[in-house]
Short mmCIF file of C-alpha atoms and ligand atoms in Angstrom, two decimals:
data_model
loop_
_atom_site.label_atom_id
_atom_site.label_comp_id
_atom_site.label_asym_id
_atom_site.label_seq_id
_atom_site.Cartn_x
_atom_site.Cartn_y
_atom_site.Cartn_z
CA UNK A 172 0.00 0.00 0.00
CA UNK A 173 1.20 3.51 -0.65
CA UNK A 174 2.35 5.40 2.36
CA UNK A 175 0.58 8.63 3.12
CA UNK A 176 3.97 10.25 3.42
CA UNK A 177 4.24 10.31 -0.35
CA UNK A 178 1.17 12.54 -0.65
CA UNK A 179 3.07 15.77 -0.22
CA UNK A 180 6.00 15.63 -2.57
CA UNK A 181 8.50 18.32 -2.06
CA UNK A 182 9.60 19.49 -5.40
CA UNK A 183 12.61 17.97 -7.11
CA UNK A 184 13.78 19.53 -10.35
CA UNK A 185 13.68 16.75 -12.94
CA UNK A 186 15.41 18.91 -15.52
CA UNK A 187 18.70 19.18 -13.71
CA UNK A 188 19.08 15.54 -12.64
CA UNK A 189 22.03 13.58 -13.96
CA UNK A 190 21.11 10.36 -12.19
CA UNK A 191 17.90 8.78 -10.97
CA UNK A 192 17.19 9.34 -7.25
CA UNK A 193 16.05 6.19 -5.46
CA UNK A 194 12.60 7.67 -4.86
CA UNK A 195 12.11 7.58 -8.67
CA UNK A 196 13.51 4.09 -9.30
CA UNK A 197 10.72 1.62 -10.06
CA UNK A 198 10.95 -2.15 -9.85
CA UNK A 199 10.66 -4.70 -11.35
CA UNK A 200 12.71 -3.22 -14.10
CA UNK A 201 11.70 -5.30 -17.04
CA UNK A 202 8.01 -4.62 -16.54
CA UNK A 203 8.87 -1.37 -18.31
CA UNK A 204 9.61 -2.83 -21.66
CA UNK A 205 6.70 -2.87 -23.98
CA UNK A 206 6.27 -6.05 -25.99
CA UNK A 207 6.35 -4.11 -29.20
CA UNK A 208 5.21 -0.93 -30.80
CA UNK A 209 2.12 -0.56 -32.83
CA UNK A 210 -0.27 1.87 -34.39
CA UNK A 211 -3.66 1.85 -32.76
CA UNK A 212 -6.58 1.43 -35.15
CA UNK A 213 -6.91 4.63 -37.18
CA UNK A 214 -10.46 5.92 -37.45
CA UNK A 215 -11.25 8.30 -40.28
CA UNK A 216 -14.12 10.43 -39.00
CA UNK A 217 -15.14 11.21 -42.58
CA UNK A 218 -15.52 7.55 -43.45
CA UNK A 219 -19.01 6.08 -43.78
CA UNK A 220 -17.69 3.10 -41.79
CA UNK A 221 -16.69 5.22 -38.78
CA UNK A 222 -19.46 3.85 -36.53
CA UNK A 223 -18.53 0.26 -37.26
CA UNK A 224 -14.77 0.77 -36.98
CA UNK A 225 -15.05 2.72 -33.70
CA UNK A 226 -17.03 -0.19 -32.26
CA UNK A 227 -14.31 -2.66 -33.26
CA UNK A 228 -11.52 -0.43 -31.93
CA UNK A 229 -13.32 0.00 -28.59
CA UNK A 230 -13.87 -3.74 -28.36
CA UNK A 231 -10.34 -4.84 -29.20
CA UNK A 232 -8.18 -1.99 -27.91
CA UNK A 233 -10.23 0.50 -25.91
CA UNK A 234 -8.19 3.13 -27.74
CA UNK A 235 -7.73 4.42 -31.27
CA UNK A 236 -6.34 7.24 -33.36
CA UNK A 237 -8.68 9.67 -35.08
CA UNK A 238 -7.93 11.47 -38.32
CA UNK A 239 -10.05 14.01 -40.17
CA UNK A 240 -11.11 15.30 -36.79
CA UNK A 241 -11.35 18.90 -38.07
CA UNK A 242 -9.24 20.38 -35.30
CA UNK A 243 -7.14 22.98 -37.15
CA UNK A 244 -3.45 21.96 -37.33
CA UNK A 245 -2.51 25.45 -36.23
CA UNK A 246 -4.53 25.08 -33.02
CA UNK A 247 -2.96 21.68 -32.30
CA UNK A 248 0.44 23.23 -32.77
CA UNK A 249 -0.31 26.20 -30.50
CA UNK A 250 -1.66 23.99 -27.70
CA UNK A 251 1.60 22.06 -27.54
CA UNK A 252 3.75 25.17 -27.82
CA UNK A 253 1.84 26.86 -24.96
CA UNK A 254 2.23 23.64 -22.96
CA UNK A 255 5.98 23.65 -23.63
CA UNK A 256 6.14 27.32 -22.64
CA UNK A 257 4.38 26.56 -19.34
CA UNK A 258 6.61 23.68 -18.30
CA UNK A 259 9.76 25.53 -19.41
CA UNK A 260 9.21 28.14 -16.70
CA UNK A 261 11.61 27.92 -13.77
CA UNK A 262 10.34 25.72 -10.94
CA UNK A 263 9.91 28.57 -8.46
CA UNK A 264 7.60 30.28 -10.92
CA UNK A 265 5.54 27.15 -11.64
CA UNK A 266 5.08 26.68 -7.91
CA UNK A 267 3.23 30.03 -7.82
CA UNK A 268 0.41 28.12 -9.54
CA UNK A 269 0.75 24.97 -7.43
CA UNK A 270 -2.33 22.84 -6.87
CA UNK A 271 -3.70 23.38 -3.35
CA UNK A 272 -3.60 20.25 -1.12
CA UNK A 273 -7.25 19.30 -1.71
CA UNK A 274 -7.70 21.14 -5.01
CA UNK A 275 -7.69 19.87 -8.57
CA UNK A 276 -6.46 22.70 -10.76
CA UNK A 277 -2.90 23.90 -10.97
CA UNK A 278 0.64 22.65 -11.14
CA UNK A 279 1.69 19.44 -9.39
CA UNK A 280 2.37 15.72 -9.62
CA UNK A 281 -0.27 13.46 -11.21
CA UNK A 282 -3.06 12.94 -8.72
CA UNK A 283 -2.73 9.15 -8.91
CA UNK A 284 0.85 9.41 -7.65
CA UNK A 285 -0.37 9.07 -4.06
CA UNK A 286 -1.30 5.46 -4.76
CA UNK A 287 2.32 4.59 -5.49
CA UNK A 288 5.44 4.48 -3.34
CA UNK A 289 7.71 5.66 -6.12
CA UNK A 290 7.49 9.04 -7.80
CA UNK A 291 6.67 9.77 -11.42
CA UNK A 292 9.14 11.29 -13.83
CA UNK A 293 6.65 13.92 -14.90
CA UNK A 294 4.98 17.18 -14.04
CA UNK A 295 1.35 18.05 -14.56
CA UNK A 296 -0.85 21.10 -14.84
CA UNK A 297 -4.60 20.61 -14.48
CA UNK A 298 -7.17 23.00 -15.92
CA UNK A 299 -10.77 22.72 -14.71
CA UNK A 300 -13.81 24.61 -15.94
CA UNK A 301 -12.35 27.11 -18.37
CA UNK A 302 -9.11 29.04 -18.90
CA UNK A 303 -7.12 29.38 -15.65
CA UNK A 304 -6.76 33.18 -15.62
CA UNK A 305 -5.62 33.44 -11.99
CA UNK A 306 -2.94 30.82 -12.36
CA UNK A 307 -1.81 32.17 -15.72
CA UNK A 308 -1.41 35.69 -14.32
CA UNK A 309 0.80 34.36 -11.56
CA UNK A 310 2.88 32.34 -14.03
CA UNK A 311 3.26 35.17 -16.53
CA UNK A 312 2.82 38.67 -15.11
CA UNK A 313 3.08 39.99 -18.66
CA UNK A 314 -0.38 40.36 -20.18
CA UNK A 315 0.46 39.11 -23.67
CA UNK A 316 2.01 35.97 -22.15
CA UNK A 317 -0.93 34.94 -20.01
CA UNK A 318 -3.62 35.85 -22.51
CA UNK A 319 -2.09 33.76 -25.26
CA UNK A 320 -2.01 30.76 -22.91
CA UNK A 321 -5.61 31.22 -21.78
CA UNK A 322 -6.98 31.97 -25.23
CA UNK A 323 -5.33 28.95 -26.76
CA UNK A 324 -6.51 26.63 -23.99
CA UNK A 325 -10.04 28.09 -24.20
CA UNK A 326 -10.14 27.64 -27.96
CA UNK A 327 -8.87 24.08 -27.67
CA UNK A 328 -11.41 23.25 -24.99
CA UNK A 329 -14.26 24.37 -27.26
CA UNK A 330 -12.90 22.35 -30.16
CA UNK A 331 -12.57 19.30 -27.89
CA UNK A 332 -16.12 19.69 -26.61
CA UNK A 333 -17.34 19.53 -30.16
CA UNK A 334 -15.08 16.61 -31.10
CA UNK A 335 -15.97 14.53 -28.04
CA UNK A 336 -19.65 15.18 -28.79
CA UNK A 337 -19.18 13.70 -32.25
CA UNK A 338 -17.12 10.80 -30.91
CA UNK A 339 -19.75 9.97 -28.28
CA UNK A 340 -22.41 10.04 -31.00
CA UNK A 341 -20.45 7.53 -33.07
CA UNK A 342 -19.54 5.33 -30.10
CA UNK A 343 -23.12 5.17 -28.84
CA UNK A 344 -24.41 4.52 -32.36
CA UNK A 345 -22.09 1.54 -32.58
CA UNK A 346 -23.65 0.21 -29.35
CA UNK A 347 -27.02 0.46 -31.08
CA UNK A 348 -28.12 3.65 -29.37
CA UNK A 349 -29.70 6.63 -30.99
CA UNK A 350 -27.12 9.29 -31.80
CA UNK A 351 -29.36 11.71 -29.94
CA UNK A 352 -28.62 9.82 -26.72
CA UNK A 353 -25.18 11.36 -26.93
CA UNK A 354 -26.69 14.81 -26.28
CA UNK A 355 -27.44 13.80 -22.72
CA UNK A 356 -23.72 13.54 -22.09
CA UNK A 357 -22.78 16.89 -23.57
CA UNK A 358 -21.92 20.01 -21.62
CA UNK A 359 -20.03 18.37 -18.76
CA UNK A 360 -17.28 20.08 -16.82
CA UNK A 361 -14.16 20.32 -18.97
CA UNK A 362 -10.93 19.06 -17.48
CA UNK A 363 -7.59 19.31 -19.26
CA UNK A 364 -4.48 17.63 -18.02
CA UNK A 365 -1.20 18.95 -19.40
CA UNK A 366 1.70 16.54 -18.91
CA UNK A 367 5.44 17.05 -19.23
CA UNK A 368 7.92 14.15 -19.30
CA UNK A 369 11.46 15.54 -19.25
CA UNK A 370 14.34 13.52 -20.69
CA UNK A 371 15.48 11.07 -18.04
CA UNK A 372 19.01 9.83 -17.26
CA UNK A 373 17.73 6.29 -16.53
CA UNK A 374 14.53 5.75 -18.52
CA UNK A 375 14.56 1.97 -18.03
CA UNK A 376 13.91 2.40 -14.33
CA UNK A 377 11.76 5.51 -14.32
CA UNK A 378 8.00 5.79 -14.82
CA UNK A 379 6.36 8.83 -16.41
CA UNK A 380 2.85 7.98 -15.31
CA UNK A 381 1.87 4.63 -13.81
CA UNK A 382 -0.77 2.31 -15.25
CA UNK A 383 -4.33 3.54 -14.82
CA UNK A 384 -7.65 3.90 -16.55
CA UNK A 385 -9.27 7.30 -17.01
CA UNK A 386 -12.39 8.15 -14.96
CA UNK A 387 -14.04 9.62 -18.04
CA UNK A 388 -16.46 8.78 -20.81
CA UNK A 389 -13.68 9.40 -23.33
CA UNK A 390 -10.26 10.99 -23.19
CA UNK A 391 -8.69 12.71 -26.19
CA UNK A 392 -4.90 12.80 -26.04
CA UNK A 393 -2.76 15.18 -28.04
CA UNK A 394 0.98 14.60 -27.81
CA UNK A 395 4.35 15.47 -29.24
CA UNK A 396 5.09 12.90 -31.89
CA UNK A 397 8.87 12.56 -31.88
CA UNK A 398 8.97 9.85 -29.19
CA UNK A 399 6.94 6.85 -28.10
CA UNK A 400 5.77 7.46 -24.54
CA UNK A 401 2.22 6.20 -24.30
CA UNK A 402 1.77 2.46 -23.76
CA UNK A 403 -1.55 0.66 -23.71
CA UNK A 404 -2.26 -2.72 -22.19
CA UNK A 405 -3.71 -4.88 -24.92
CA UNK A 406 -6.48 -7.31 -24.04
CA UNK A 407 -4.02 -10.17 -24.58
CA UNK A 408 -1.88 -8.89 -21.69
CA UNK A 409 0.91 -7.25 -23.72
CA UNK A 410 2.07 -3.68 -23.12
CA UNK A 411 2.14 -1.99 -26.51
CA UNK A 412 4.02 1.24 -27.23
CA UNK A 413 1.73 3.47 -29.25
CA UNK A 414 3.46 4.82 -32.36
CA UNK A 415 2.37 8.43 -32.74
CA UNK A 416 0.54 9.34 -35.94
CA UNK A 417 1.34 12.95 -36.87
CA UNK A 418 -1.83 15.02 -37.05
CA UNK A 419 -3.95 12.34 -35.39
CA UNK A 420 -5.37 12.37 -31.86
CA UNK A 421 -5.53 9.38 -29.52
CA UNK A 422 -8.90 8.50 -27.98
CA UNK A 423 -9.23 6.36 -24.83
CA UNK A 424 -12.35 4.59 -23.65
CA UNK A 425 -12.82 5.67 -20.02
CA UNK A 426 -14.48 3.92 -17.10
CA UNK A 427 -17.86 5.58 -17.66
CA UNK A 428 -18.11 4.46 -21.28
CA UNK A 429 -17.22 0.99 -20.02
CA UNK A 430 -20.27 1.27 -17.73
CA UNK A 431 -22.53 2.52 -20.55
CA UNK A 432 -21.40 -0.40 -22.73
CA UNK A 433 -22.33 -2.69 -19.82
CA UNK A 434 -18.76 -3.90 -19.65
CA UNK A 435 -18.57 -4.81 -23.34
CA UNK A 436 -15.77 -2.31 -23.89
CA UNK A 437 -12.93 -2.20 -21.37
CA UNK A 438 -11.60 1.18 -20.34
CA UNK A 439 -8.05 1.05 -21.62
CA UNK A 440 -5.23 0.58 -19.10
CA UNK A 441 -2.40 2.86 -20.13
CA UNK A 442 0.78 4.48 -18.80
CA UNK A 443 3.56 6.77 -19.98
CA UNK A 444 7.24 5.87 -20.13
CA UNK A 445 10.10 8.33 -20.57
CA UNK A 446 13.02 8.80 -22.92
CA UNK A 447 16.73 9.37 -22.35
CA UNK A 448 16.98 12.26 -24.81
CA UNK A 449 13.56 13.52 -25.73
CA UNK A 450 11.27 15.68 -23.66
CA UNK A 451 7.69 14.64 -24.33
CA UNK A 452 4.49 16.63 -23.75
CA UNK A 453 0.88 15.57 -23.83
CA UNK A 454 -2.48 17.25 -23.36
CA UNK A 455 -5.36 15.07 -22.24
CA UNK A 456 -8.92 16.35 -22.61
CA UNK A 457 -10.96 14.45 -20.06
CA UNK A 458 -14.56 14.23 -21.21
CA UNK A 459 -17.14 13.45 -18.55
CA UNK A 460 -20.92 13.87 -18.34
CA UNK A 461 -22.72 16.88 -16.81
CA UNK A 462 -22.74 16.55 -13.03
CA UNK A 463 -26.46 15.70 -12.74
CA UNK A 464 -26.42 12.85 -15.29
CA UNK A 465 -26.66 9.34 -13.95
CA UNK A 466 -24.43 7.09 -16.02
CA UNK A 467 -25.69 3.55 -16.31
CA UNK A 468 -25.58 0.63 -18.75
CA UNK A 469 -27.38 1.70 -21.94
CA UNK A 470 -31.06 0.82 -21.95
CA UNK A 471 -30.68 -0.64 -25.46
CA UNK A 472 -28.32 -3.26 -24.04
CA UNK A 473 -29.88 -4.28 -20.75
CA UNK A 474 -33.31 -5.18 -19.44
CA UNK A 475 -35.86 -7.97 -19.70
CA UNK A 476 -34.87 -10.42 -22.45
CA UNK A 477 -31.44 -8.79 -22.76
CA UNK A 478 -28.33 -8.76 -20.60
CA UNK A 479 -28.57 -7.99 -16.90
CA UNK A 480 -27.09 -4.63 -15.96
CA UNK A 481 -23.54 -5.18 -14.74
CA UNK A 482 -23.22 -1.79 -13.02
CA UNK A 483 -25.42 0.40 -10.89
CA UNK A 484 -26.00 4.00 -12.02
CA UNK A 485 -23.39 6.48 -10.93
CA UNK A 486 -22.83 10.22 -11.31
CA UNK A 487 -19.45 11.61 -12.31
CA UNK A 488 -18.74 13.35 -9.00
CA UNK A 489 -19.48 10.22 -7.04
CA UNK A 490 -17.34 8.12 -9.35
CA UNK A 491 -14.39 10.51 -9.06
CA UNK A 492 -14.72 10.19 -5.29
CA UNK A 493 -14.66 6.39 -5.53
CA UNK A 494 -11.63 6.54 -7.80
CA UNK A 495 -9.81 8.87 -5.42
CA UNK A 496 -10.42 6.39 -2.61
CA UNK A 497 -10.24 3.00 -4.33
CA UNK A 498 -8.19 3.74 -7.48
CA UNK A 499 -8.31 0.59 -9.63
CA UNK A 500 -11.02 -0.88 -7.39
CA UNK A 501 -13.53 1.86 -8.31
CA UNK A 502 -15.28 0.02 -11.14
CA UNK A 503 -15.62 -3.17 -9.10
CA UNK A 504 -17.22 -1.14 -6.31
CA UNK A 505 -20.19 -0.27 -8.54
CA UNK A 506 -20.46 -3.74 -10.06
CA UNK A 507 -23.92 -5.23 -9.44
CA UNK A 508 -22.43 -8.70 -9.20
CA UNK A 509 -20.08 -7.65 -6.38
CA UNK A 510 -22.87 -5.82 -4.58
CA UNK A 511 -25.11 -8.91 -4.76
CA UNK A 512 -22.32 -11.09 -3.38
CA UNK A 513 -21.81 -8.67 -0.55
CA UNK A 514 -25.50 -8.80 0.34
CA UNK A 515 -25.43 -12.61 0.17
CA UNK A 516 -22.39 -12.76 2.44
CA UNK A 517 -24.05 -10.38 4.86
CA UNK A 518 -27.23 -12.50 4.95
CA UNK A 519 -25.24 -15.71 5.35
CA UNK A 520 -23.27 -14.18 8.18
CA UNK A 521 -26.54 -13.26 9.80
CA UNK A 522 -27.81 -16.87 9.53
CA UNK A 523 -24.68 -18.27 11.12
O1 AKG B 40 0.87 11.35 -21.52
C1 AKG B 40 0.30 10.31 -21.83
O2 AKG B 40 0.62 9.63 -22.80
C2 AKG B 40 -0.80 9.80 -20.98
C3 AKG B 40 -1.49 10.85 -20.16
C4 AKG B 40 -2.61 10.27 -19.37
O3 AKG B 40 -2.85 9.10 -19.38
C5 AKG B 40 -3.49 11.14 -18.56
O4 AKG B 40 -3.21 12.35 -18.43
O5 AKG B 40 -4.48 10.60 -18.02
FE1 FE2 B 41 -4.78 8.62 -18.60
#
């Protein structure tokens, strides 16, 4: 179990390290190697087969690349250059926008790091509910510098809202739902996670971001494409390094889409590894439902004469709370099967 002592990391400057401190050295070492590199399925959003191919990609991989997504190349470029500009600030300046101990937005280690004894070779900056004006002003007192960051992130967020709406429509259609059902999930709180993985003197023993699933419906990942950093766990148990496709975006099935699919699609387990020479950046747009929406297995899939619902309904806020407490046990905690077994055990105990 992780020790609570690791919750409050004091800051160590990854950029100046010439060897790996013990607190960053992960074991077992060879678990790091991926069993190969591969392209994820590439979905052309303009193709008439998009619904069908998204369904197959979700079933077999839980992740895919999208092309013809209509996000302007210039915007994609600016998002990564603003991200680079942010993480290139000196540490003392970044700490002016540090995440507060129980807060979400701001600069700090990945939130899942508290579940692990070893530290991650990465830095993160989380943006919640619109451009982070206050933080940006502290990072860049100069007006032109903070407005260009906020405007770019705001523009990207809008573009992502639109893209994830279209992706949800296609994904739900491939589950046999009406595309209009996707509307219910639109307009949720936007969360963007900017990640920086500096070059690392001992990449074979370091971990950029440990294995996890996203607590989202879908996640759209935009990344620098000169190194392979993202790895996904294939259903056959192999870790696969995802070869970047220039111009494409990576889409992950999150835990909530797993619930909607009644467990048909797994939320993809993924992690990020680091490189000896290349500094990698990624921007994850975490797409969740509006806070009042109860997420449950799709009515087209479950009910009398069809499958039994595998999960109870859950709202995003509640699920995030479960994830924060139980981490990779969160999905199991809303599984109907597990709940029924618990009730049975309770009743049996009572009879004894
Ligand atoms: O940087 C990556 O490749 C993965 C990032 C990620 O998984 C996340 O932010 O949830
Ligand atoms: Fe993730």
